[in-house]
Coordinates of C-alpha atoms in Angstrom, one line a residue:
X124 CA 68.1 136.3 111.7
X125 CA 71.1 134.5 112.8
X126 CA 69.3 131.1 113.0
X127 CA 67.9 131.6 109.5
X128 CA 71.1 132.4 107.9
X129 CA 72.4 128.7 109.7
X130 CA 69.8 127.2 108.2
X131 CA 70.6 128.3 104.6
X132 CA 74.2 127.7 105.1
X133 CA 73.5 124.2 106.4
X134 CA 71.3 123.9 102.9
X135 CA 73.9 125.1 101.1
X136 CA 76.3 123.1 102.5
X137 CA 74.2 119.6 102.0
X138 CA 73.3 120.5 98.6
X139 CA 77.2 120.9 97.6
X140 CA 77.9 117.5 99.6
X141 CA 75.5 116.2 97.6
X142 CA 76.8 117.4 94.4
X143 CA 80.5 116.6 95.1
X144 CA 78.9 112.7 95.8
X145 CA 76.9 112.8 93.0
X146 CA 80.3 113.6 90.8
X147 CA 82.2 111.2 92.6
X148 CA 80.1 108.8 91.2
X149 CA 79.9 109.4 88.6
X150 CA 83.7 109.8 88.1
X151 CA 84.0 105.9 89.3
X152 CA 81.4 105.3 86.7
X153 CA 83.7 106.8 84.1
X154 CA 86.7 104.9 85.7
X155 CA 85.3 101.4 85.0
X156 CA 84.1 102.1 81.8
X157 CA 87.6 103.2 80.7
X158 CA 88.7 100.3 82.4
X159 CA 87.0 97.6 80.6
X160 CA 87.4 99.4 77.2
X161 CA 90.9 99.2 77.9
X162 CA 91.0 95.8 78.8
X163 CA 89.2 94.5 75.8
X164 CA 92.2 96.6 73.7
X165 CA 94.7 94.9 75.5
X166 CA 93.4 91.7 75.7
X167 CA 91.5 90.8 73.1
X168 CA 93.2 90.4 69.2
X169 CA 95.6 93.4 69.9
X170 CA 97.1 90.9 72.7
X171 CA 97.9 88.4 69.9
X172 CA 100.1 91.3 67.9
X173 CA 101.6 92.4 71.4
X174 CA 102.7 89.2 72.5
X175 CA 104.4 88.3 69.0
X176 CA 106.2 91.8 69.0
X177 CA 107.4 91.5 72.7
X178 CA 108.7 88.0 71.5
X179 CA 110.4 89.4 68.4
X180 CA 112.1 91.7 70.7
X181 CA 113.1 89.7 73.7
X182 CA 113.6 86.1 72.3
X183 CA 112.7 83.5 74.4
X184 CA 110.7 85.0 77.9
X185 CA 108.8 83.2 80.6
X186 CA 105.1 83.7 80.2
X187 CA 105.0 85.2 83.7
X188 CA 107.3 88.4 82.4
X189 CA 105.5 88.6 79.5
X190 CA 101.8 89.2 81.5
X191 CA 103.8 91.3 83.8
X192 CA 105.4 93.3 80.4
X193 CA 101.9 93.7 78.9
X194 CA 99.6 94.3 82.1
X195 CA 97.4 91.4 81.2
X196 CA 95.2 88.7 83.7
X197 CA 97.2 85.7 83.0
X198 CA 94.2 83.8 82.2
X199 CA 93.6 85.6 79.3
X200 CA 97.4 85.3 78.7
X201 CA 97.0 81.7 78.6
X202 CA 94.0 81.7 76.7
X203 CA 95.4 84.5 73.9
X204 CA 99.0 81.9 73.8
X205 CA 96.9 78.9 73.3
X206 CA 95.8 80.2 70.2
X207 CA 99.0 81.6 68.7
X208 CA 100.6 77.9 69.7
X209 CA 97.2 76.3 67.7
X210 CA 98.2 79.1 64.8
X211 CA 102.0 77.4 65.0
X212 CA 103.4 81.2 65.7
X213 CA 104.7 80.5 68.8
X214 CA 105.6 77.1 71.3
X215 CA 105.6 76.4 75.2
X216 CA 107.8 74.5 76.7
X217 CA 109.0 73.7 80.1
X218 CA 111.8 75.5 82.0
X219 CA 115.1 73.8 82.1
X220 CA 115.6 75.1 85.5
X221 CA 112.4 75.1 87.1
X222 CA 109.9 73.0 85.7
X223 CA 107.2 74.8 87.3
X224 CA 107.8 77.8 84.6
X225 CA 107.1 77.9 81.2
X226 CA 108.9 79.6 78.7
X227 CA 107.3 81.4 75.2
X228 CA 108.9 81.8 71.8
X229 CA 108.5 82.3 68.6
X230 CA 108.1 79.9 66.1
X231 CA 109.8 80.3 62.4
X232 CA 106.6 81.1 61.1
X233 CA 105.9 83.7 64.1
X234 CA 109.3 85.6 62.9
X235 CA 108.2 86.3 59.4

């Protein structure tokens, strides 16, 4: 009897490792999709109306601390600035002190 009831508690106890894996999965599952539905938010148009609003509010700001501010890839940084620049909302330039940065403001048009 005793080797019997080891055998269904080993069962048991495969079938609820099983399960918790099988949730865990699925949980990462849920975890990426969240993840790239929030990325597309943040970096898609809403970027655009992010970055002009930090901008309003800070002034002049490197474009390093503005990725960091906003939690976006700094390629899609880039990419989303390039096209506000194009738009004439905002302009790039050079950093007095260290060339190697770039500095983001906003344009007259990107204040109204």
């Amino acid at each position: 009897m005793k080797k019997e009831n080891k055998k269904k508690m080993d069962r048991d106890l495969r079938k609820e490792q099983y399960e918790s894996s099988d949730r865990t999965g699925r949980l990462i599952i849920n975890f990426r999709n969240i993840n790239h539905t929030m990325r597309a938010l943040y970096e898609g148009k809403g970027s655009q109306k992010r970055i002009l609003i930090v901008l309003l509010e800070t002034g002049e700001i490197t474009q390093r601390v503005l990725t960091e501010r906003l939690g976006i890839q700094p390629g899609s940084a880039s990419e989303v600035l390039a096209k506000l620049e194009h738009a004439g909302l905002i302009v790039r330039r050079p950093s007095d002190e260290d060339r190697r940065t770039t500095n983001v403001s906003l344009t007259e048009i990107g204040r109204e």
